Coordinates of C-alpha atoms in Angstrom, one line a residue:
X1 CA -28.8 23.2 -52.9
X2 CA -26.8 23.2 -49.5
X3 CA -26.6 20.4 -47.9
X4 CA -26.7 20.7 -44.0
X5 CA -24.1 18.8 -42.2
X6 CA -25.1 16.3 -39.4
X7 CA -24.6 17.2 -35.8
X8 CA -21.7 15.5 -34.6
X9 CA -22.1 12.6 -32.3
X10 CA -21.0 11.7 -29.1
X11 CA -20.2 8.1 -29.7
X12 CA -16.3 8.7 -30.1
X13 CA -17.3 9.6 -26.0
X14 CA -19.5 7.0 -25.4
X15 CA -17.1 4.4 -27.2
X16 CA -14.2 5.8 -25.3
X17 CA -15.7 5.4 -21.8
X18 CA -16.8 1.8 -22.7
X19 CA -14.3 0.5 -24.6
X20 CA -13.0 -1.9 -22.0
X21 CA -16.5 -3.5 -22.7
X22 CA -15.5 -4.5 -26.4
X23 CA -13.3 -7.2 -24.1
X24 CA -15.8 -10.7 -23.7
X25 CA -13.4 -11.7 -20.7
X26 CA -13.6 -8.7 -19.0
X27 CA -17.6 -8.4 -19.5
X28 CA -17.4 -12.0 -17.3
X29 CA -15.4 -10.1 -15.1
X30 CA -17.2 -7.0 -14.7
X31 CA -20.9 -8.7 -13.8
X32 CA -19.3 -11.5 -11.6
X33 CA -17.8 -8.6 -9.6
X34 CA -20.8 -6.5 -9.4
X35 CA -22.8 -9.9 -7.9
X36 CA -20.0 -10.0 -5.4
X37 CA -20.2 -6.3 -4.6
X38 CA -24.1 -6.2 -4.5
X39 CA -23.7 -8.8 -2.0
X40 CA -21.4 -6.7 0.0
X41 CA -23.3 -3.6 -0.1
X42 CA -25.9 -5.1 1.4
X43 CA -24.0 -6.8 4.1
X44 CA -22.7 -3.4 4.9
X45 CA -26.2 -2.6 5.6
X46 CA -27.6 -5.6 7.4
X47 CA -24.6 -6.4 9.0
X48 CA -24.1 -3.4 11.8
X49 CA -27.8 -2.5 12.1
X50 CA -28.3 -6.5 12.9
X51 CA -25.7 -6.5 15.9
X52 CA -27.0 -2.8 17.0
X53 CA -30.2 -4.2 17.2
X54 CA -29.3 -7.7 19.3
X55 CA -26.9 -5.4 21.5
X56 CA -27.4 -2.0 21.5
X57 CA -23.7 -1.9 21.9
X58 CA -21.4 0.1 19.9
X59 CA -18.5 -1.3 21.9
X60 CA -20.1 -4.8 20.2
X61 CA -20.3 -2.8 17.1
X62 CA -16.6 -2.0 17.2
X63 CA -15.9 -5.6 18.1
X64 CA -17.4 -7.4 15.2
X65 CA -15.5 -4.6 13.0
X66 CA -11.9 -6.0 14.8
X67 CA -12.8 -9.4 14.4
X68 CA -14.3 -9.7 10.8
X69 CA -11.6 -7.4 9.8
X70 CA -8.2 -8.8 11.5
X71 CA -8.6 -12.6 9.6
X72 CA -9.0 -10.2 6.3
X73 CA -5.8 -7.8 7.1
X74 CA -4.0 -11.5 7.9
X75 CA -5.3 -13.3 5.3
X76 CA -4.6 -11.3 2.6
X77 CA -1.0 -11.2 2.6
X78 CA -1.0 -14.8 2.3
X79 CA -4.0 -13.8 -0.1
X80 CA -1.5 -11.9 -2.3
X81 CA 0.8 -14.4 -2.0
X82 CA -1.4 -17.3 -3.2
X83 CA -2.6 -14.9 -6.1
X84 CA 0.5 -14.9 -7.8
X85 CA 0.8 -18.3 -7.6
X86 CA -2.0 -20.4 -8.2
X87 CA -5.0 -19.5 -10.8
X88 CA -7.1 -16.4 -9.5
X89 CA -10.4 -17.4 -11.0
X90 CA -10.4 -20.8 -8.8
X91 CA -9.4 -18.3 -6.1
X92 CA -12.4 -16.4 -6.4
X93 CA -14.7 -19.1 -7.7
X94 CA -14.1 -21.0 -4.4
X95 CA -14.5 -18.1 -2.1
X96 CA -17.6 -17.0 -3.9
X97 CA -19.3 -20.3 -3.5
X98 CA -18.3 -20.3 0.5
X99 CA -19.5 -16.5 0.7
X100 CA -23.1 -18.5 -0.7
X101 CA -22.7 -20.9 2.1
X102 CA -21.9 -18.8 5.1
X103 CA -24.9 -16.3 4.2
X104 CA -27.3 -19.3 4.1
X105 CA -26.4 -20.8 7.6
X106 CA -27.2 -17.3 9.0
X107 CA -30.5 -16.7 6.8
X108 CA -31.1 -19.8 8.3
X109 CA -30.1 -19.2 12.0
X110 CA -32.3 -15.9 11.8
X111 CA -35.4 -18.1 10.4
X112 CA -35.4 -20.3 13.0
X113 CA -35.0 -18.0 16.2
X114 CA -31.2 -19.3 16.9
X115 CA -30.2 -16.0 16.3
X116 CA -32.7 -13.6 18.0
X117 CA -32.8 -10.7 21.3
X118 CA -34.6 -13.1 23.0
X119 CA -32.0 -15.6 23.1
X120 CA -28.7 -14.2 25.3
X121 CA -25.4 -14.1 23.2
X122 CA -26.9 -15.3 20.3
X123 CA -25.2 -12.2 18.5
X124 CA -22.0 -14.5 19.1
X125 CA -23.0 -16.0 16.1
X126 CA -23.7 -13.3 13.5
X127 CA -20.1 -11.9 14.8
X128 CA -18.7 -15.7 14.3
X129 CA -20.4 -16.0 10.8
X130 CA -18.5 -12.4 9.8
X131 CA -15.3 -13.2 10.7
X132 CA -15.5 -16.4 8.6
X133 CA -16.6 -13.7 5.9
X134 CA -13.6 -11.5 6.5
X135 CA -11.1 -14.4 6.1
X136 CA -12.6 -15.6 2.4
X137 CA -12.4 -11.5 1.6
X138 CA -8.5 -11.5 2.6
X139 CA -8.4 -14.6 0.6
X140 CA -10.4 -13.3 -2.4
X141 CA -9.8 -9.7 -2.8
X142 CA -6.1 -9.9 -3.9
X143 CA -6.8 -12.4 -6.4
X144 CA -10.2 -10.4 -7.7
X145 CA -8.5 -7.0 -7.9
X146 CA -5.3 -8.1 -9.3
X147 CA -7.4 -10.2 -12.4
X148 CA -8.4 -7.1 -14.3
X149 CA -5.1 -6.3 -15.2
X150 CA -4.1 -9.8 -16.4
X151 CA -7.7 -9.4 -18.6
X152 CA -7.0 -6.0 -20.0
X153 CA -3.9 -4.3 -21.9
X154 CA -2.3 -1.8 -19.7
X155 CA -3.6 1.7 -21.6
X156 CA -7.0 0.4 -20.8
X157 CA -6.7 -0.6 -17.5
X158 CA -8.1 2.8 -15.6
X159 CA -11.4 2.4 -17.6
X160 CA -11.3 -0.8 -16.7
X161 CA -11.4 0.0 -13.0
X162 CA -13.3 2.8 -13.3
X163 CA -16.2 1.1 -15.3
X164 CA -16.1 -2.0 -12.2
X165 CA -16.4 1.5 -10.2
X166 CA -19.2 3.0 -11.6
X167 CA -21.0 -0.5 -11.8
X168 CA -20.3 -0.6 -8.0
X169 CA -21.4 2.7 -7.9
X170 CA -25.0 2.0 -9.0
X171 CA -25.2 -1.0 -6.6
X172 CA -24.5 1.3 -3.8
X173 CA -27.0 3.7 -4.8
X174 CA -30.0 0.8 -5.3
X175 CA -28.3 -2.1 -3.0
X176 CA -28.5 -0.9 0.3
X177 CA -32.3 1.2 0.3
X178 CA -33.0 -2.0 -1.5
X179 CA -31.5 -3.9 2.1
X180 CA -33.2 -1.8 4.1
X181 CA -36.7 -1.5 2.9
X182 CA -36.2 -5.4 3.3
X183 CA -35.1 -5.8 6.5
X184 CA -38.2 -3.2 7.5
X185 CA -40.5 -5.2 5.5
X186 CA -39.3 -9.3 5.7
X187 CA -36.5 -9.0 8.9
X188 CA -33.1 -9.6 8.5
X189 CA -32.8 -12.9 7.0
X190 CA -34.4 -11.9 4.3
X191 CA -31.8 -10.0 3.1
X192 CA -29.1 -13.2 3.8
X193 CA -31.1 -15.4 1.3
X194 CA -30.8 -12.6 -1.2
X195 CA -26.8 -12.3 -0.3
X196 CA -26.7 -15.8 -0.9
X197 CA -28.0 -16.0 -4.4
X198 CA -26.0 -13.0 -5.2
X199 CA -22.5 -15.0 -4.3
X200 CA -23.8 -18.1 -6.4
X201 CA -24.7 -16.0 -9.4
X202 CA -21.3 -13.8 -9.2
X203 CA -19.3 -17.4 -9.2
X204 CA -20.9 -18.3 -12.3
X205 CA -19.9 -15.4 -14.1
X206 CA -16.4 -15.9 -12.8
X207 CA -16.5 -19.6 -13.9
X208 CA -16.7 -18.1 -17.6
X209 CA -13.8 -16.2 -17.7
X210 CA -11.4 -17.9 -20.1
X211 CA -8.5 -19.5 -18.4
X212 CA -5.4 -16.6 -18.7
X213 CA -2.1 -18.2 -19.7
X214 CA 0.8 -16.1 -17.3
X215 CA 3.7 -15.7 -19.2
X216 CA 6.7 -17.4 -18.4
X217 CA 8.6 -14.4 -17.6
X218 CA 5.9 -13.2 -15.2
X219 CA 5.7 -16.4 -13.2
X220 CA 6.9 -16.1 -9.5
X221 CA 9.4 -19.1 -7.9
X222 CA 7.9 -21.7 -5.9
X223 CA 9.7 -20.8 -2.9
X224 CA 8.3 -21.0 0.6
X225 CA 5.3 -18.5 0.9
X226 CA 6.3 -16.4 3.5
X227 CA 9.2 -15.7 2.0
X228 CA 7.4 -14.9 -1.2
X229 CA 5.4 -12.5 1.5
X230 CA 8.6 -11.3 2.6
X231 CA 9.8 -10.4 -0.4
X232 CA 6.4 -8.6 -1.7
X233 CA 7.0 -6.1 1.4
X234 CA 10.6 -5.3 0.7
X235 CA 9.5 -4.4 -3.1
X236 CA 7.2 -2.1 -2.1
X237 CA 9.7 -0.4 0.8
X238 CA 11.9 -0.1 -2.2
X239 CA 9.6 1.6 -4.3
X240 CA 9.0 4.8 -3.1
X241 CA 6.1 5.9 -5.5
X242 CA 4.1 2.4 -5.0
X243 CA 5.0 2.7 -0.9
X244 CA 4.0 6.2 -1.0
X245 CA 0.1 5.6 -2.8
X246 CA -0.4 2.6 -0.4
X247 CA 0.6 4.5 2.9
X248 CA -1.9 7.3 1.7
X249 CA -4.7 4.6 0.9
X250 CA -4.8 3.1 4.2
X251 CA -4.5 5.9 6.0
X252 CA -7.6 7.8 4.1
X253 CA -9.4 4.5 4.5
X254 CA -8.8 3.5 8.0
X255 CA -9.6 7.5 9.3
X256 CA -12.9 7.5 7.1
X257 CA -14.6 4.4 6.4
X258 CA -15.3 3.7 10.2
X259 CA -18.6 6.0 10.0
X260 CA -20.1 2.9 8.0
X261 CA -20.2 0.5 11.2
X262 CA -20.9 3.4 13.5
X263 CA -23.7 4.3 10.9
X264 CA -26.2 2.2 13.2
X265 CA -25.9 5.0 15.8
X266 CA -26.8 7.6 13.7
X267 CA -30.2 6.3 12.3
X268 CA -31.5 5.1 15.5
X269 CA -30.3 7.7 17.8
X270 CA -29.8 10.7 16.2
X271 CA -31.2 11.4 12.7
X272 CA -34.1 9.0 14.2
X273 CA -34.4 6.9 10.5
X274 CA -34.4 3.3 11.3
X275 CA -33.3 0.9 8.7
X276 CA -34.9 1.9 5.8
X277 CA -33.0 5.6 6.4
X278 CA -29.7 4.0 7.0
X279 CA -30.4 2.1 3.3
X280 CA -31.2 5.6 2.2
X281 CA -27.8 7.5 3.4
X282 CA -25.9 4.6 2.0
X283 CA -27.5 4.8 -1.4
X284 CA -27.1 8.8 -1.6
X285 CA -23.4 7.9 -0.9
X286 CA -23.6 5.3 -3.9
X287 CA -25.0 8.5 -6.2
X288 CA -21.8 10.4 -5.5
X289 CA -19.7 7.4 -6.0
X290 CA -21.9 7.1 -9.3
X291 CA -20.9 10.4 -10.4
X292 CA -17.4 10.3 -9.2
X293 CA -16.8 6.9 -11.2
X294 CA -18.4 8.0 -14.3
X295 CA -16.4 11.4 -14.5
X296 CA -13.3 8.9 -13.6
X297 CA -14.2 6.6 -16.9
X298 CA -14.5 9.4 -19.6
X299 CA -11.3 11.3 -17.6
X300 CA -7.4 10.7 -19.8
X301 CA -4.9 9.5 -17.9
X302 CA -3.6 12.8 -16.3
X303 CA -3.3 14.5 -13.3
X304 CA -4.4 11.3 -11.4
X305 CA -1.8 11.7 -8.3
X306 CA -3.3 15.2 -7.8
X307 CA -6.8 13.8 -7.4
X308 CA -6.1 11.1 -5.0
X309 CA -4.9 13.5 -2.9
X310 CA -7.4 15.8 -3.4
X311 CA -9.9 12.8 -2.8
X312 CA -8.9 12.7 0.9
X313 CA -9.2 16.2 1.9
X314 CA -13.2 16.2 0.1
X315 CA -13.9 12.7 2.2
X316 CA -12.4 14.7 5.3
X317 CA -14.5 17.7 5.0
X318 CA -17.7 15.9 4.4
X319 CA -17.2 13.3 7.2
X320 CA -16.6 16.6 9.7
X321 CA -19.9 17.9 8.2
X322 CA -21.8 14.6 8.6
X323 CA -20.9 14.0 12.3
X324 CA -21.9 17.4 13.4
X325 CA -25.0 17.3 11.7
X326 CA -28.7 15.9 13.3
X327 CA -30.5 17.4 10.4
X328 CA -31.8 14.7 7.8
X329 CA -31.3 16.7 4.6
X330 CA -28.4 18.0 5.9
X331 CA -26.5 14.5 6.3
X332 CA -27.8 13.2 3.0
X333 CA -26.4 16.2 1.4
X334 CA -22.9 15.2 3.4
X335 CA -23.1 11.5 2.2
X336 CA -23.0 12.4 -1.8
X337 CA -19.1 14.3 -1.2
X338 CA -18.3 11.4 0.8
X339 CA -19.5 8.8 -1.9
X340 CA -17.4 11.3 -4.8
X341 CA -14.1 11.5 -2.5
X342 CA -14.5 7.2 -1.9
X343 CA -15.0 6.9 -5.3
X344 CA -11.8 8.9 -6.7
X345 CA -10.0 7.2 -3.9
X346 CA -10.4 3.6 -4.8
X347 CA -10.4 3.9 -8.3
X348 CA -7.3 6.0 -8.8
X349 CA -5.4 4.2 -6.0
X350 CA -6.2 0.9 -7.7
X351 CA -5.1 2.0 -11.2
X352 CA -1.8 3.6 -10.0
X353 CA -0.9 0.8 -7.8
X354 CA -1.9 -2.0 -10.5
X355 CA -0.3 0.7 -13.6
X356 CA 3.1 1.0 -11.7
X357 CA 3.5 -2.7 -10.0
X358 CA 6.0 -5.0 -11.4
X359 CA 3.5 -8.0 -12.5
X360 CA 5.3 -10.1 -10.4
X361 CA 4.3 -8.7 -7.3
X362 CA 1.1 -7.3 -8.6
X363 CA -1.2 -9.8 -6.3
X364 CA 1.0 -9.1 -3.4
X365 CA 1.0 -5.5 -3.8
X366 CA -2.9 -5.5 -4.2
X367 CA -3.1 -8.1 -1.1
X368 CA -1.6 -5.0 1.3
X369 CA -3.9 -2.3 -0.6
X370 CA -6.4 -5.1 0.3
X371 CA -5.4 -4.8 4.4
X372 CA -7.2 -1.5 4.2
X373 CA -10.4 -3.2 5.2
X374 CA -8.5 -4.7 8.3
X375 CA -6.9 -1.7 9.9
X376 CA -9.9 -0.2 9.0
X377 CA -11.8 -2.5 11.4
X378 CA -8.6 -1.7 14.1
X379 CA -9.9 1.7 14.0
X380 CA -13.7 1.5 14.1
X381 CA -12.8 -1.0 17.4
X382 CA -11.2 1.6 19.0
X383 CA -13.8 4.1 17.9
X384 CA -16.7 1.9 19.2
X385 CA -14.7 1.4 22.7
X386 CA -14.5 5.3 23.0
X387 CA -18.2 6.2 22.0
X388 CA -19.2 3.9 24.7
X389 CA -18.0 7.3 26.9
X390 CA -18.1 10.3 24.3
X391 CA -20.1 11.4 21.7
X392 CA -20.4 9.3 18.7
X393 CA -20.6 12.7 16.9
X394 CA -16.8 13.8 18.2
X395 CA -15.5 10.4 17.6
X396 CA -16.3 10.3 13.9
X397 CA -15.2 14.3 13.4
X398 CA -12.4 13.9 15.6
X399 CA -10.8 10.9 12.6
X400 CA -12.0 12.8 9.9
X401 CA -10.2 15.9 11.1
X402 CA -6.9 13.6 10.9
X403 CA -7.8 12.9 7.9
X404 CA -7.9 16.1 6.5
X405 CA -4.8 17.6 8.1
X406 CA -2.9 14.2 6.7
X407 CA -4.3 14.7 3.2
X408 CA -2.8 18.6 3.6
X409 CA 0.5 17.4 4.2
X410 CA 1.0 14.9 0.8
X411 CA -0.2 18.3 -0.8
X412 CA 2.5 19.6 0.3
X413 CA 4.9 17.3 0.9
X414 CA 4.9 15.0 -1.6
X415 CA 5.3 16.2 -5.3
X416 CA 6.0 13.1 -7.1
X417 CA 2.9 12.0 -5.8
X418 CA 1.3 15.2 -7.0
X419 CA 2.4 15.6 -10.2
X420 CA 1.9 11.8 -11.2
X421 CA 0.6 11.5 -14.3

């Protein structure tokens, strides 16, 4: 008798993509993160449409983006600095439990009418309240970036990210329709409350991790911090591959990511949405992202300077397509390319950066790939200033047109980059 032979199976894939999971430390890792994130994506939400709403202002919009974001760009050098000194985990454990606190006194503010149109410059607050945020994120983000790699072995770091991707990738499909349908239904400070418990639970997770032991050998002097600051910017001037990624990085970030604060704009006064759309465009953004970061997780380690590149010039297009569009299905169809170009952008430029850093400087190096979110609010200033006068539409495809004719010339230009491996 002939005896059929069983269909092969796909858990050789299924193992590969997940492996970094088989780690107990880096499962701690992974769901503390993704309470931190979930908390952010919401904020991202809330956040805007909350100032846009006390205001009707994108000039104010553009000024809560400078001043939450210049404390983060500051901060995290020092952040960087810090995180190769001194244990990340209390790092982040201490920031997380602040983030709790800070989201609390404004759920609170909001609850009892301190915070409200009715009251003049009450907005001062909310803006006052974020810039305390963006100093614990210039703080924190060095030290939570730069902790996978100490969790992980090296070959396994890109899953590694790209797993904490795709996990962030879900949140920002279900986070912020989740943030909006609850600021339609229960008001803003509803979605505060929530932000807090998020923080409280992603410290806890945190908290587990057990205690890393730095080898000797990796252990930076105790000299004077700035010069320790110092000396983390003259190592990456020096090395031309890391100071090459991080230059492309910030650039792709600071030219595309202002559409998020400007977002406001779009849903009230253009697509005609209201919050619960806005939660919508940011969760079809989270589904490319999703797909992006899964492909990412199953991909081998090749070809990855090629699609960081590449990841630039698809954000570029589909931000050009998004700002010229005032048809609904339209701009959700724009929002799933720019979710897929985010994704490949932040993932690869992570893993590269983290790959080819000496561990020494790893926190540092992550603290300036960290500043992204600070020159990024630079730029969505100046944006906010000039839509005040001209078309929010020609702002927003006027950067993203930079950004693609920046992204052609490292395409050109730069063949290191786009051969890496």
């Amino acid at each position: 008798m002939k005896v059929q032979k069983k269909a092969p199976s796909d858990s050789p894939t299924r193992a590969r993509a997940l492996r970094s999971l088989r780690n107990p430390a880096y499962r701690f890792y992974l769901t503390g993160s993704l309470f931190q994130f979930a908390s952010l994506s919401a904020q991202i939400v809330v956040g805007p449409l909350l100032i846009y709403r006390l205001t009707g202002s994108t000039a104010l919009l553009g000024l809560m983006a400078l001043l939450s974001s210049v404390p983060m760009m500051v901060l995290s050098l020092y952040g960087g600095a810090i995180a190769d000194r001194f244990s990340k985990k209390k790092i982040i454990v201490i920031s997380m439990f602040s983030g709790a606190i800070i989201s609390l006194l404004l759920a609170a503010a909001l609850t009892t009418g301190i915070v409200s149109p009715d009251i003049y410059g009450s907005w001062w607050i909310v803006i006052g309240m974020m810039t305390l945020m963006g100093c614990l994120m210039g703080i924190m983000m060095p030290a939570l970036q730069s902790l996978v790699a100490d969790i992980v072995e090296r070959e396994e770091l890109m899953n590694a990210v790209a797993l904490n991707t795709f996990g962030m990738s879900i949140l920002n499909l279900v986070a912020p329709g989740i943030a909006g349908v609850m600021i339609d239904t229960f008001d803003f400070h509803s979605v505060y409350f929530a932000m807090a418990v998020l923080y409280l639970g992603g410290m806890s997770f945190i908290y587990l991790i057990p205690i890393q032991k730095q080898p000797q050998s990796e252990k930076p002097s105790r000299s004077n911090i700035w010069t320790e600051i110092v000396g983390g910017f003259q190592y990456i001037r020096k090395n031309v591959l890391i100071y090459t990624i991080l230059v492309f990085v910030l650039l792709s970030t600071v030219l595309s990511m202002p559409y998020q604060q400007l977002l406001p704009v779009f849903v009230d006064d253009i697509l005609g949405v209201g919050a619960t759309g806005m939660g919508i465009l940011m969760s079809v953004s989270g589904a490319g992202a999703l797909a992006g970061s899964a492909v990412i997780a199953l991909m081998p380690n090749r070809k990855r300077g090629l699609l960081l590149i590449i990841s630039g010039l698809v954000t570029g297009v589909a931000l050009i397509a998004f700002s010229a569009s005032s048809i609904w299905a339209l701009s959700l169809g724009t929002m799933v390319f720019i979710g897929l170009g985010q994704t490949f952008r932040m993932t690869i430029g992570s893993t590269l950066l983290q790959t080819n850093a000496d561990p020494r400087f790893r926190g540092r190096v992550m603290s300036i790939f960290s500043m992204q979110w600070g020159l990024m609010g630079l730029c969505t200033f100046v944006a906010g200033i000039i839509a005040e006068t001209q078309p929010v539409q020609w702002v927003l495809g006027s950067l993203a047109g930079m950004l693609v004719i920046i992204t052609l010339l490292y395409l050109v230009s730069f063949g290191y980059l786009r051969s890496l491996e």
